[in-house]
Amino acid sequence: MRGQLTGTFPLAPVEPDLAHHGDAEVGEGLVDLAVNVRRAPMPGWLAEPIMASLADLAAYPDPRPARAAVAARHGRPPAEVLLTAGAAEGFVLLAQALRGVRRPVVVHPQFTEPEAALRAAGHPVERVLLDAADGFRLAPDRIPADADLVMIGNPTNPTSVLHPAADLAALARPGRVLVVDEAFADTTAAPGVPGEPESLAARRDLPGLLVVRSLTKTWGLAGLRIGYLLGEAALLERLAAVQPLWAVGTPALAAASACAGPAAVRAERAIAGQLTADREHLVARLAALPGVRVAGRPASAFVLIHRPGADRVRAELRHRGWAVRRGDTFPGLGPDWLRIAVRDRATTDAFIDTLAEIMEA
Ligand SMILES: Cc1ncc(COP(=O)(O)O)c(C=O)c1O
C-alpha cells in the first residue's frame, strides 16, 4: 500500500519531450536565439524563381528538374536523390519504409525527430548517449555491431559537434542503413577546405549510407518545407514508395533548383565563413563568463553551453526579452544545458551583457 512505503526510492528518470522544438520557445517581443534558421533578406536569385512558380500552381508539381539539379550539385545520378518536404519528412519516410529493421540505434544528444519518427512507427529505439566529458565526440565502437539502422547528426544539433567523416564512414556496412543528418552541413567551414569539411553527401561508395539534407536553415525556408535524401537508388525507391504523392510543392521545388546552382553554393560557403567568425566571437564571450562551459568544439550555427541552474537563467532571459533553447528535452542533456543560436556580433554582445547581468545577480 502506498501509505506504508518508507525509506528512499530512486526517482524514475523523466523522459525528455521529444516533440519539443525551438520554435515553441520564441514569442512576441523576444529576440530569437532559440531557432537555428538564418534570418536575412532573401536573395533575388532565390526569391524570383519561387515567385515565378506561383504562376504554375494549377499544375501538379514536377520534381524532375529539381531532382536533376540537386543530383548535379552532389555529383550523383538523379536516382540517388529524393526530394522531401523538409528534412523532417525524410525521417518519417525512413521509419515507415524500414519496417523490417531489428536494432535501430539513435546517437544522442541529437535532433529528436529521428527517434520520434521511429517510435511513432513502432520501432524499439536504442539510444547511444555521447558523453559531455568527451566533448560529445563519437567513439565508433559505441555503436552495437549488429545495429541495422544507425542515425547520427553531422554537425550535430544541439551539440554543434562535427564528427570526422572517416569516423562516420567507418560505421557503414552491408546490412545496415547509416543515416547521417546533414541538415546543418552547409553551415560548416574549415580553413583551406573549399567545401563542407566532413560531409558524406557525395560519397557513393559506402553501403547503406543515407544523407539527409535541409534547405530550410541557411536559406530561411523553414516555412516552405524543402530538403532531400541522398543514397543508393534502391533504398530511395523504398522510401519513395511510402511518400505521399506530390509531397513537395512547386515553389519548394523551385527553391531546391535555385539552391543547387553553383552561385548558391558559393554564397553558402561565404555565409558559412561569416558564421564561423560570428561563432568564434560568441564562444569567446561565453567562455569568459564565470561558471559557463561551452560544449565540445562548436562547428555549426549554434553553441551548447552548460551552467548549473541554466533553466532558471533561461527563464530570466525570457523575462528580459531573449529566447534561448532549453536543453532538457534532448536525451542525454538536462536542465543545466542551453543552446544558443549564433547571430551577428552586435546581437551577441547585447545578449552576453544581459546574460552576465543575470549571472552576477
Ligand atoms: C538536425 C536537424 N535535422 C533536421 C531538421 C529538420 O529540418 P527541416 O526544416 O528541413 O525539416 C532540423 C530542424 O530543426 C534539425 O535541427
mmCIF file of C-alpha atoms and ligand atoms in Angstrom:
data_model
loop_
_atom_site.group_PDB
_atom_site.id
_atom_site.type_symbol
_atom_site.label_atom_id
_atom_site.label_comp_id
_atom_site.label_asym_id
_atom_site.label_seq_id
_atom_site.Cartn_x
_atom_site.Cartn_y
_atom_site.Cartn_z
ATOM 1 C CA MET A 1 0.000 0.000 0.000
ATOM 2 C CA ARG A 2 1.290 3.410 -0.933
ATOM 3 C CA GLY A 3 0.859 4.975 2.530
ATOM 4 C CA GLN A 4 3.124 2.334 4.079
ATOM 5 C CA LEU A 5 6.162 2.946 1.855
ATOM 6 C CA THR A 6 9.143 4.169 3.837
ATOM 7 C CA GLY A 7 12.776 4.871 3.005
ATOM 8 C CA THR A 8 14.182 6.432 -0.146
ATOM 9 C CA PHE A 9 13.428 5.352 -3.678
ATOM 10 C CA PRO A 10 15.242 6.258 -6.859
ATOM 11 C CA LEU A 11 13.256 8.768 -8.871
ATOM 12 C CA ALA A 12 12.102 7.456 -12.233
ATOM 13 C CA PRO A 13 14.100 9.333 -14.892
ATOM 14 C CA VAL A 14 11.956 11.962 -16.583
ATOM 15 C CA GLU A 15 11.554 11.103 -20.255
ATOM 16 C CA PRO A 16 12.500 14.101 -22.405
ATOM 17 C CA ASP A 17 9.746 15.627 -24.512
ATOM 18 C CA LEU A 18 10.883 14.607 -27.997
ATOM 19 C CA ALA A 19 8.182 16.750 -29.596
ATOM 20 C CA HIS A 20 9.575 19.998 -28.200
ATOM 21 C CA HIS A 21 11.417 22.213 -30.692
ATOM 22 C CA GLY A 22 12.989 25.652 -30.589
ATOM 23 C CA ASP A 23 10.050 27.261 -32.392
ATOM 24 C CA ALA A 24 7.965 26.704 -29.236
ATOM 25 C CA GLU A 25 10.354 28.980 -27.334
ATOM 26 C CA VAL A 26 10.094 32.077 -29.483
ATOM 27 C CA GLY A 27 7.385 34.628 -28.877
ATOM 28 C CA GLU A 28 6.192 38.151 -29.377
ATOM 29 C CA GLY A 29 8.850 40.680 -28.396
ATOM 30 C CA LEU A 30 11.607 38.107 -27.790
ATOM 31 C CA VAL A 31 14.933 38.172 -29.612
ATOM 32 C CA ASP A 32 15.135 34.696 -31.112
ATOM 33 C CA LEU A 33 18.297 32.771 -30.208
ATOM 34 C CA ALA A 34 16.286 29.555 -29.962
ATOM 35 C CA VAL A 35 15.659 28.666 -33.617
ATOM 36 C CA ASN A 36 18.622 27.990 -35.878
ATOM 37 C CA VAL A 37 17.145 29.364 -39.067
ATOM 38 C CA ARG A 38 19.120 32.213 -40.612
ATOM 39 C CA ARG A 39 17.173 35.449 -40.869
ATOM 40 C CA ALA A 40 18.355 37.528 -43.817
ATOM 41 C CA PRO A 41 16.669 39.132 -46.794
ATOM 42 C CA MET A 42 16.054 36.504 -49.466
ATOM 43 C CA PRO A 43 18.440 36.941 -52.393
ATOM 44 C CA GLY A 44 16.862 37.732 -55.777
ATOM 45 C CA TRP A 45 18.151 34.521 -57.400
ATOM 46 C CA LEU A 46 16.059 32.592 -54.825
ATOM 47 C CA ALA A 47 13.027 34.860 -54.474
ATOM 48 C CA GLU A 48 12.489 35.237 -58.224
ATOM 49 C CA PRO A 49 12.031 31.551 -59.142
ATOM 50 C CA ILE A 50 9.875 30.976 -56.050
ATOM 51 C CA MET A 51 7.657 33.907 -57.054
ATOM 52 C CA ALA A 52 7.603 32.823 -60.710
ATOM 53 C CA SER A 53 6.477 29.329 -59.675
ATOM 54 C CA LEU A 54 3.222 30.780 -58.344
ATOM 55 C CA ALA A 55 2.078 31.123 -61.945
ATOM 56 C CA ASP A 56 2.222 27.303 -62.255
ATOM 57 C CA LEU A 57 0.275 26.355 -59.158
ATOM 58 C CA ALA A 58 -2.638 24.939 -61.137
ATOM 59 C CA ALA A 59 -0.378 22.123 -62.340
ATOM 60 C CA TYR A 60 0.728 19.225 -60.146
ATOM 61 C CA PRO A 61 4.378 19.560 -59.194
ATOM 62 C CA ASP A 62 7.076 18.008 -61.395
ATOM 63 C CA PRO A 63 10.109 17.141 -59.255
ATOM 64 C CA ARG A 64 12.353 16.063 -62.157
ATOM 65 C CA PRO A 65 14.228 19.338 -62.847
ATOM 66 C CA ALA A 66 14.896 19.949 -59.142
ATOM 67 C CA ARG A 67 15.991 16.365 -58.672
ATOM 68 C CA ALA A 68 18.436 16.688 -61.560
ATOM 69 C CA ALA A 69 19.793 19.981 -60.198
ATOM 70 C CA VAL A 70 20.336 18.576 -56.692
ATOM 71 C CA ALA A 71 21.923 15.438 -58.144
ATOM 72 C CA ALA A 72 24.354 17.550 -60.204
ATOM 73 C CA ARG A 73 25.284 19.556 -57.142
ATOM 74 C CA HIS A 74 26.308 16.433 -55.262
ATOM 75 C CA GLY A 75 27.843 14.571 -58.215
ATOM 76 C CA ARG A 76 25.228 11.813 -58.179
ATOM 77 C CA PRO A 77 22.684 10.466 -60.671
ATOM 78 C CA PRO A 78 19.102 11.727 -60.130
ATOM 79 C CA ALA A 79 18.000 8.267 -58.948
ATOM 80 C CA GLU A 80 20.151 8.854 -55.849
ATOM 81 C CA VAL A 81 18.123 11.930 -54.803
ATOM 82 C CA LEU A 82 14.687 12.015 -53.156
ATOM 83 C CA LEU A 83 13.203 15.461 -52.568
ATOM 84 C CA THR A 84 11.238 15.793 -49.341
ATOM 85 C CA ALA A 85 9.058 18.322 -47.531
ATOM 86 C CA GLY A 86 11.979 19.371 -45.324
ATOM 87 C CA ALA A 87 14.481 17.015 -43.762
ATOM 88 C CA ALA A 88 11.777 16.208 -41.213
ATOM 89 C CA GLU A 89 9.758 14.279 -43.806
ATOM 90 C CA GLY A 90 12.820 12.176 -44.565
ATOM 91 C CA PHE A 91 12.849 10.753 -41.025
ATOM 92 C CA VAL A 92 9.198 9.719 -41.306
ATOM 93 C CA LEU A 93 9.791 8.048 -44.679
ATOM 94 C CA LEU A 94 12.715 6.132 -43.203
ATOM 95 C CA ALA A 95 10.746 4.995 -40.187
ATOM 96 C CA GLN A 96 7.790 3.917 -42.321
ATOM 97 C CA ALA A 97 9.741 2.245 -45.114
ATOM 98 C CA LEU A 98 12.272 0.362 -42.974
ATOM 99 C CA ARG A 99 9.718 -1.644 -41.016
ATOM 100 C CA GLY A 100 11.936 -4.692 -41.026
ATOM 101 C CA VAL A 101 14.855 -3.286 -39.022
ATOM 102 C CA ARG A 102 15.573 -5.138 -35.782
ATOM 103 C CA ARG A 103 18.026 -2.974 -33.901
ATOM 104 C CA PRO A 104 17.677 0.739 -34.702
ATOM 105 C CA VAL A 105 20.146 2.921 -32.812
ATOM 106 C CA VAL A 106 19.919 6.690 -32.433
ATOM 107 C CA VAL A 107 23.017 8.571 -31.320
ATOM 108 C CA HIS A 108 22.143 11.301 -28.800
ATOM 109 C CA PRO A 109 22.065 14.085 -27.906
ATOM 110 C CA GLN A 110 20.683 14.968 -31.314
ATOM 111 C CA PHE A 111 17.624 16.421 -33.040
ATOM 112 C CA THR A 112 14.723 14.443 -31.622
ATOM 113 C CA GLU A 113 12.597 13.881 -34.728
ATOM 114 C CA PRO A 114 14.524 10.830 -35.995
ATOM 115 C CA GLU A 115 13.753 8.991 -32.752
ATOM 116 C CA ALA A 116 10.209 10.364 -32.594
ATOM 117 C CA ALA A 117 9.512 9.143 -36.145
ATOM 118 C CA LEU A 118 10.920 5.694 -35.368
ATOM 119 C CA ARG A 119 8.849 5.416 -32.196
ATOM 120 C CA ALA A 120 5.704 6.594 -33.963
ATOM 121 C CA ALA A 121 6.201 3.776 -36.478
ATOM 122 C CA GLY A 122 6.519 1.268 -33.629
ATOM 123 C CA HIS A 123 10.279 0.686 -33.736
ATOM 124 C CA PRO A 124 12.067 -0.214 -30.490
ATOM 125 C CA VAL A 125 14.699 2.532 -30.362
ATOM 126 C CA GLU A 126 18.029 2.076 -28.646
ATOM 127 C CA ARG A 127 19.935 5.189 -27.612
ATOM 128 C CA VAL A 128 23.683 5.648 -27.608
ATOM 129 C CA LEU A 129 24.380 8.656 -25.394
ATOM 130 C CA LEU A 130 27.569 10.548 -26.140
ATOM 131 C CA ASP A 131 29.402 11.997 -23.184
ATOM 132 C CA ALA A 132 29.922 15.663 -22.382
ATOM 133 C CA ALA A 133 33.304 14.747 -20.886
ATOM 134 C CA ASP A 134 34.452 13.598 -24.357
ATOM 135 C CA GLY A 135 33.119 16.763 -25.981
ATOM 136 C CA PHE A 136 30.194 14.696 -27.336
ATOM 137 C CA ARG A 137 32.537 13.051 -29.864
ATOM 138 C CA LEU A 138 31.570 9.670 -31.212
ATOM 139 C CA ALA A 139 33.740 6.668 -30.435
ATOM 140 C CA PRO A 140 32.665 4.419 -33.323
ATOM 141 C CA ASP A 141 32.888 1.316 -31.098
ATOM 142 C CA ARG A 142 29.923 2.636 -29.083
ATOM 143 C CA ILE A 143 27.634 1.563 -31.932
ATOM 144 C CA PRO A 144 26.483 -2.070 -31.483
ATOM 145 C CA ALA A 145 27.931 -4.222 -34.259
ATOM 146 C CA ASP A 146 24.516 -5.657 -35.145
ATOM 147 C CA ALA A 147 22.673 -2.330 -35.300
ATOM 148 C CA ASP A 148 20.936 -2.442 -38.678
ATOM 149 C CA LEU A 149 19.841 1.215 -38.606
ATOM 150 C CA VAL A 150 22.060 3.946 -37.164
ATOM 151 C CA MET A 151 21.054 7.600 -37.011
ATOM 152 C CA ILE A 152 23.520 10.364 -36.262
ATOM 153 C CA GLY A 153 23.728 14.094 -36.951
ATOM 154 C CA ASN A 154 26.717 15.813 -38.526
ATOM 155 C CA PRO A 155 27.183 18.515 -37.446
ATOM 156 C CA THR A 156 25.001 17.528 -34.538
ATOM 157 C CA ASN A 157 22.144 19.586 -33.194
ATOM 158 C CA PRO A 158 22.322 20.611 -30.315
ATOM 159 C CA THR A 159 25.992 19.951 -29.507
ATOM 160 C CA SER A 160 27.354 21.673 -32.651
ATOM 161 C CA VAL A 161 29.964 18.914 -32.829
ATOM 162 C CA LEU A 162 31.269 17.959 -36.273
ATOM 163 C CA HIS A 163 32.372 14.334 -36.376
ATOM 164 C CA PRO A 164 35.214 13.378 -38.719
ATOM 165 C CA ALA A 165 33.802 11.974 -41.968
ATOM 166 C CA ALA A 166 36.098 8.969 -41.603
ATOM 167 C CA ASP A 167 34.538 8.021 -38.229
ATOM 168 C CA LEU A 168 31.073 8.045 -39.747
ATOM 169 C CA ALA A 169 32.153 6.293 -42.935
ATOM 170 C CA ALA A 170 33.579 3.516 -40.740
ATOM 171 C CA LEU A 171 30.045 2.806 -39.473
ATOM 172 C CA ALA A 172 28.731 1.918 -42.939
ATOM 173 C CA ARG A 173 28.428 -1.769 -43.755
ATOM 174 C CA PRO A 174 26.269 -4.165 -45.763
ATOM 175 C CA GLY A 175 23.049 -4.966 -43.920
ATOM 176 C CA ARG A 176 22.926 -1.602 -42.144
ATOM 177 C CA VAL A 177 21.318 1.694 -43.099
ATOM 178 C CA LEU A 178 23.515 4.526 -41.861
ATOM 179 C CA VAL A 179 21.571 7.787 -41.703
ATOM 180 C CA VAL A 180 23.694 10.915 -41.422
ATOM 181 C CA ASP A 181 21.607 14.006 -40.811
ATOM 182 C CA GLU A 182 23.493 16.801 -42.555
ATOM 183 C CA ALA A 183 20.759 19.413 -42.136
ATOM 184 C CA PHE A 184 23.446 21.850 -40.959
ATOM 185 C CA ALA A 185 26.383 20.686 -43.107
ATOM 186 C CA ASP A 186 26.121 23.872 -45.151
ATOM 187 C CA THR A 187 26.955 25.897 -42.012
ATOM 188 C CA THR A 188 30.350 24.233 -41.531
ATOM 189 C CA ALA A 189 33.676 25.534 -42.813
ATOM 190 C CA ALA A 190 37.337 24.792 -42.225
ATOM 191 C CA PRO A 191 40.435 26.751 -43.215
ATOM 192 C CA GLY A 192 41.874 25.565 -46.516
ATOM 193 C CA VAL A 193 38.891 23.294 -47.246
ATOM 194 C CA PRO A 194 36.912 24.522 -50.261
ATOM 195 C CA GLY A 195 33.647 22.684 -49.493
ATOM 196 C CA GLU A 196 31.830 21.330 -46.450
ATOM 197 C CA PRO A 197 34.636 19.820 -44.384
ATOM 198 C CA GLU A 198 33.164 16.488 -43.167
ATOM 199 C CA SER A 199 30.214 15.922 -45.475
ATOM 200 C CA LEU A 200 29.437 12.481 -46.879
ATOM 201 C CA ALA A 201 26.912 13.860 -49.380
ATOM 202 C CA ALA A 202 28.983 12.944 -52.428
ATOM 203 C CA ARG A 203 30.126 9.520 -51.141
ATOM 204 C CA ARG A 204 28.666 6.808 -53.366
ATOM 205 C CA ASP A 205 30.940 4.014 -52.189
ATOM 206 C CA LEU A 206 29.536 3.476 -48.692
ATOM 207 C CA PRO A 207 26.938 0.680 -48.429
ATOM 208 C CA GLY A 208 23.619 1.719 -46.885
ATOM 209 C CA LEU A 209 24.589 5.388 -46.478
ATOM 210 C CA LEU A 210 21.674 7.793 -46.486
ATOM 211 C CA VAL A 211 22.434 11.503 -46.141
ATOM 212 C CA VAL A 212 19.644 13.835 -45.006
ATOM 213 C CA ARG A 213 19.865 17.445 -46.175
ATOM 214 C CA SER A 214 17.814 20.540 -45.450
ATOM 215 C CA LEU A 215 17.493 23.810 -47.337
ATOM 216 C CA THR A 216 15.466 25.480 -44.604
ATOM 217 C CA LYS A 217 18.264 26.693 -42.328
ATOM 218 C CA THR A 218 20.788 28.748 -44.277
ATOM 219 C CA TRP A 219 18.201 29.919 -46.786
ATOM 220 C CA GLY A 220 15.500 30.814 -44.273
ATOM 221 C CA LEU A 221 12.929 28.477 -45.855
ATOM 222 C CA ALA A 222 11.542 26.744 -42.762
ATOM 223 C CA GLY A 223 8.016 27.718 -43.787
ATOM 224 C CA LEU A 224 8.444 26.391 -47.335
ATOM 225 C CA ARG A 225 9.472 22.830 -46.302
ATOM 226 C CA ILE A 226 12.234 21.613 -48.588
ATOM 227 C CA GLY A 227 15.005 19.097 -48.094
ATOM 228 C CA TYR A 228 16.257 15.886 -49.673
ATOM 229 C CA LEU A 229 17.781 12.479 -49.158
ATOM 230 C CA LEU A 230 20.894 11.188 -50.900
ATOM 231 C CA GLY A 231 21.685 7.491 -51.101
ATOM 232 C CA GLU A 232 21.535 4.265 -53.063
ATOM 233 C CA ALA A 233 18.765 4.270 -55.677
ATOM 234 C CA ALA A 234 17.252 1.004 -54.398
ATOM 235 C CA LEU A 235 16.976 2.365 -50.864
ATOM 236 C CA LEU A 236 15.458 5.639 -52.046
ATOM 237 C CA GLU A 237 12.903 3.703 -54.081
ATOM 238 C CA ARG A 238 11.700 2.042 -50.876
ATOM 239 C CA LEU A 239 11.348 5.430 -49.220
ATOM 240 C CA ALA A 240 9.635 6.980 -52.246
ATOM 241 C CA ALA A 241 7.092 4.154 -52.141
ATOM 242 C CA VAL A 242 5.743 5.423 -48.786
ATOM 243 C CA GLN A 243 5.954 9.126 -49.645
ATOM 244 C CA PRO A 244 2.639 10.883 -50.261
ATOM 245 C CA LEU A 245 2.045 11.736 -53.871
ATOM 246 C CA TRP A 246 3.193 15.283 -54.781
ATOM 247 C CA ALA A 247 4.676 15.782 -51.317
ATOM 248 C CA VAL A 248 6.903 18.669 -52.378
ATOM 249 C CA GLY A 249 5.086 21.659 -53.871
ATOM 250 C CA THR A 250 6.129 23.659 -56.914
ATOM 251 C CA PRO A 251 7.546 26.711 -55.011
ATOM 252 C CA ALA A 252 9.652 24.366 -52.864
ATOM 253 C CA LEU A 253 10.923 22.602 -55.989
ATOM 254 C CA ALA A 254 11.844 25.975 -57.499
ATOM 255 C CA ALA A 255 13.817 26.748 -54.341
ATOM 256 C CA ALA A 256 15.600 23.382 -54.496
ATOM 257 C CA SER A 257 16.720 24.023 -58.071
ATOM 258 C CA ALA A 258 17.902 27.540 -57.265
ATOM 259 C CA CYS A 259 19.819 26.456 -54.149
ATOM 260 C CA ALA A 260 21.633 23.708 -56.076
ATOM 261 C CA GLY A 261 23.295 26.057 -58.549
ATOM 262 C CA PRO A 262 26.983 26.969 -58.369
ATOM 263 C CA ALA A 263 26.275 30.600 -57.392
ATOM 264 C CA ALA A 264 24.116 29.418 -54.492
ATOM 265 C CA VAL A 265 26.795 27.000 -53.333
ATOM 266 C CA ARG A 266 29.413 29.795 -53.458
ATOM 267 C CA ALA A 267 27.065 32.023 -51.468
ATOM 268 C CA GLU A 268 26.603 29.230 -48.909
ATOM 269 C CA ARG A 269 30.365 28.999 -48.439
ATOM 270 C CA ALA A 270 30.612 32.755 -47.866
ATOM 271 C CA ILE A 271 27.774 32.595 -45.319
ATOM 272 C CA ALA A 272 29.488 29.695 -43.548
ATOM 273 C CA GLY A 273 32.724 31.713 -43.393
ATOM 274 C CA GLN A 274 30.974 34.700 -41.805
ATOM 275 C CA LEU A 275 29.138 32.363 -39.449
ATOM 276 C CA THR A 276 32.453 30.890 -38.320
ATOM 277 C CA ALA A 277 33.708 34.338 -37.336
ATOM 278 C CA ASP A 278 30.438 35.191 -35.580
ATOM 279 C CA ARG A 279 30.510 31.871 -33.742
ATOM 280 C CA GLU A 280 34.076 32.384 -32.575
ATOM 281 C CA HIS A 281 33.015 35.730 -31.149
ATOM 282 C CA LEU A 282 30.052 34.155 -29.329
ATOM 283 C CA VAL A 283 32.204 31.312 -27.983
ATOM 284 C CA ALA A 284 34.914 33.690 -26.730
ATOM 285 C CA ARG A 285 32.352 35.837 -24.941
ATOM 286 C CA LEU A 286 30.563 32.842 -23.422
ATOM 287 C CA ALA A 287 33.815 31.282 -22.268
ATOM 288 C CA ALA A 288 34.660 34.469 -20.344
ATOM 289 C CA LEU A 289 31.517 34.155 -18.208
ATOM 290 C CA PRO A 290 32.083 32.501 -14.827
ATOM 291 C CA GLY A 291 30.521 29.050 -14.477
ATOM 292 C CA VAL A 292 29.740 28.705 -18.189
ATOM 293 C CA ARG A 293 31.210 25.790 -20.114
ATOM 294 C CA VAL A 294 30.948 25.634 -23.894
ATOM 295 C CA ALA A 295 30.370 22.035 -25.016
ATOM 296 C CA GLY A 296 32.767 20.364 -27.408
ATOM 297 C CA ARG A 297 34.208 22.300 -30.324
ATOM 298 C CA PRO A 298 31.254 24.078 -31.884
ATOM 299 C CA ALA A 299 31.134 23.903 -35.678
ATOM 300 C CA SER A 300 27.638 24.991 -36.675
ATOM 301 C CA ALA A 301 25.064 27.768 -36.339
ATOM 302 C CA PHE A 302 24.528 27.229 -32.601
ATOM 303 C CA VAL A 303 26.500 26.641 -29.428
ATOM 304 C CA LEU A 304 25.629 24.394 -26.490
ATOM 305 C CA ILE A 305 26.544 25.581 -23.006
ATOM 306 C CA HIS A 306 26.495 24.060 -19.552
ATOM 307 C CA ARG A 307 25.817 26.121 -16.496
ATOM 308 C CA PRO A 308 24.380 24.874 -13.216
ATOM 309 C CA GLY A 309 20.857 26.300 -12.914
ATOM 310 C CA ALA A 310 20.645 27.094 -16.630
ATOM 311 C CA ASP A 311 16.869 26.539 -16.561
ATOM 312 C CA ARG A 312 16.498 29.464 -14.150
ATOM 313 C CA VAL A 313 18.829 31.569 -16.299
ATOM 314 C CA ARG A 314 16.659 30.766 -19.329
ATOM 315 C CA ALA A 315 13.518 31.915 -17.520
ATOM 316 C CA GLU A 316 15.200 35.174 -16.538
ATOM 317 C CA LEU A 317 16.466 35.681 -20.098
ATOM 318 C CA ARG A 318 12.900 35.348 -21.358
ATOM 319 C CA HIS A 319 11.801 37.886 -18.804
ATOM 320 C CA ARG A 320 14.379 40.275 -20.259
ATOM 321 C CA GLY A 321 13.428 39.663 -23.885
ATOM 322 C CA TRP A 322 15.719 36.810 -25.021
ATOM 323 C CA ALA A 323 14.635 33.338 -26.155
ATOM 324 C CA VAL A 324 17.221 30.549 -25.968
ATOM 325 C CA ARG A 325 16.657 26.826 -26.475
ATOM 326 C CA ARG A 326 16.190 24.671 -23.371
ATOM 327 C CA GLY A 327 18.460 21.641 -23.150
ATOM 328 C CA ASP A 328 16.361 19.296 -21.053
ATOM 329 C CA THR A 329 14.250 17.952 -23.933
ATOM 330 C CA PHE A 330 17.310 16.379 -25.563
ATOM 331 C CA PRO A 331 18.118 12.833 -24.394
ATOM 332 C CA GLY A 332 21.498 12.926 -22.661
ATOM 333 C CA LEU A 333 21.261 16.560 -21.548
ATOM 334 C CA GLY A 334 19.264 18.129 -18.720
ATOM 335 C CA PRO A 335 18.189 21.411 -17.146
ATOM 336 C CA ASP A 336 21.767 22.709 -16.872
ATOM 337 C CA TRP A 337 22.132 22.986 -20.656
ATOM 338 C CA LEU A 338 21.141 25.704 -23.100
ATOM 339 C CA ARG A 339 21.538 26.006 -26.861
ATOM 340 C CA ILE A 340 22.216 29.461 -28.247
ATOM 341 C CA ALA A 341 21.992 30.432 -31.913
ATOM 342 C CA VAL A 342 24.918 32.262 -33.489
ATOM 343 C CA ARG A 343 23.899 35.755 -34.558
ATOM 344 C CA ASP A 344 25.800 38.869 -35.661
ATOM 345 C CA ARG A 345 28.295 40.408 -33.240
ATOM 346 C CA ALA A 346 26.031 43.251 -32.112
ATOM 347 C CA THR A 347 23.223 40.845 -31.169
ATOM 348 C CA THR A 348 25.688 38.539 -29.431
ATOM 349 C CA ASP A 349 27.206 41.411 -27.450
ATOM 350 C CA ALA A 350 23.804 42.635 -26.277
ATOM 351 C CA PHE A 351 22.854 39.077 -25.325
ATOM 352 C CA ILE A 352 26.059 38.411 -23.406
ATOM 353 C CA ASP A 353 25.667 41.664 -21.472
ATOM 354 C CA THR A 354 22.207 40.550 -20.341
ATOM 355 C CA LEU A 355 23.443 37.038 -19.544
ATOM 356 C CA ALA A 356 26.329 38.435 -17.485
ATOM 357 C CA GLU A 357 23.942 40.662 -15.511
ATOM 358 C CA ILE A 358 21.693 37.702 -14.736
ATOM 359 C CA MET A 359 24.622 35.580 -13.621
ATOM 360 C CA GLU A 360 26.025 38.316 -11.406
ATOM 361 C CA ALA A 361 22.655 38.925 -9.703
HETATM 362 C C1 LIG B 1 19.451 18.487 -37.057
HETATM 363 C C2 LIG B 1 18.170 18.766 -37.759
HETATM 364 N N1 LIG B 1 17.802 17.962 -38.752
HETATM 365 C C3 LIG B 1 16.674 18.185 -39.431
HETATM 366 C C4 LIG B 1 15.842 19.227 -39.111
HETATM 367 C C5 LIG B 1 14.591 19.421 -39.887
HETATM 368 O O1 LIG B 1 14.789 20.379 -40.851
HETATM 369 P P1 LIG B 1 13.695 20.749 -41.942
HETATM 370 O O2 LIG B 1 13.232 22.133 -41.644
HETATM 371 O O3 LIG B 1 14.406 20.653 -43.261
HETATM 372 O O4 LIG B 1 12.603 19.744 -41.830
HETATM 373 C C6 LIG B 1 16.179 20.078 -38.075
HETATM 374 C C7 LIG B 1 15.295 21.210 -37.714
HETATM 375 O O5 LIG B 1 15.474 21.854 -36.707
HETATM 376 C C8 LIG B 1 17.379 19.841 -37.376
HETATM 377 O O6 LIG B 1 17.751 20.614 -36.358
#
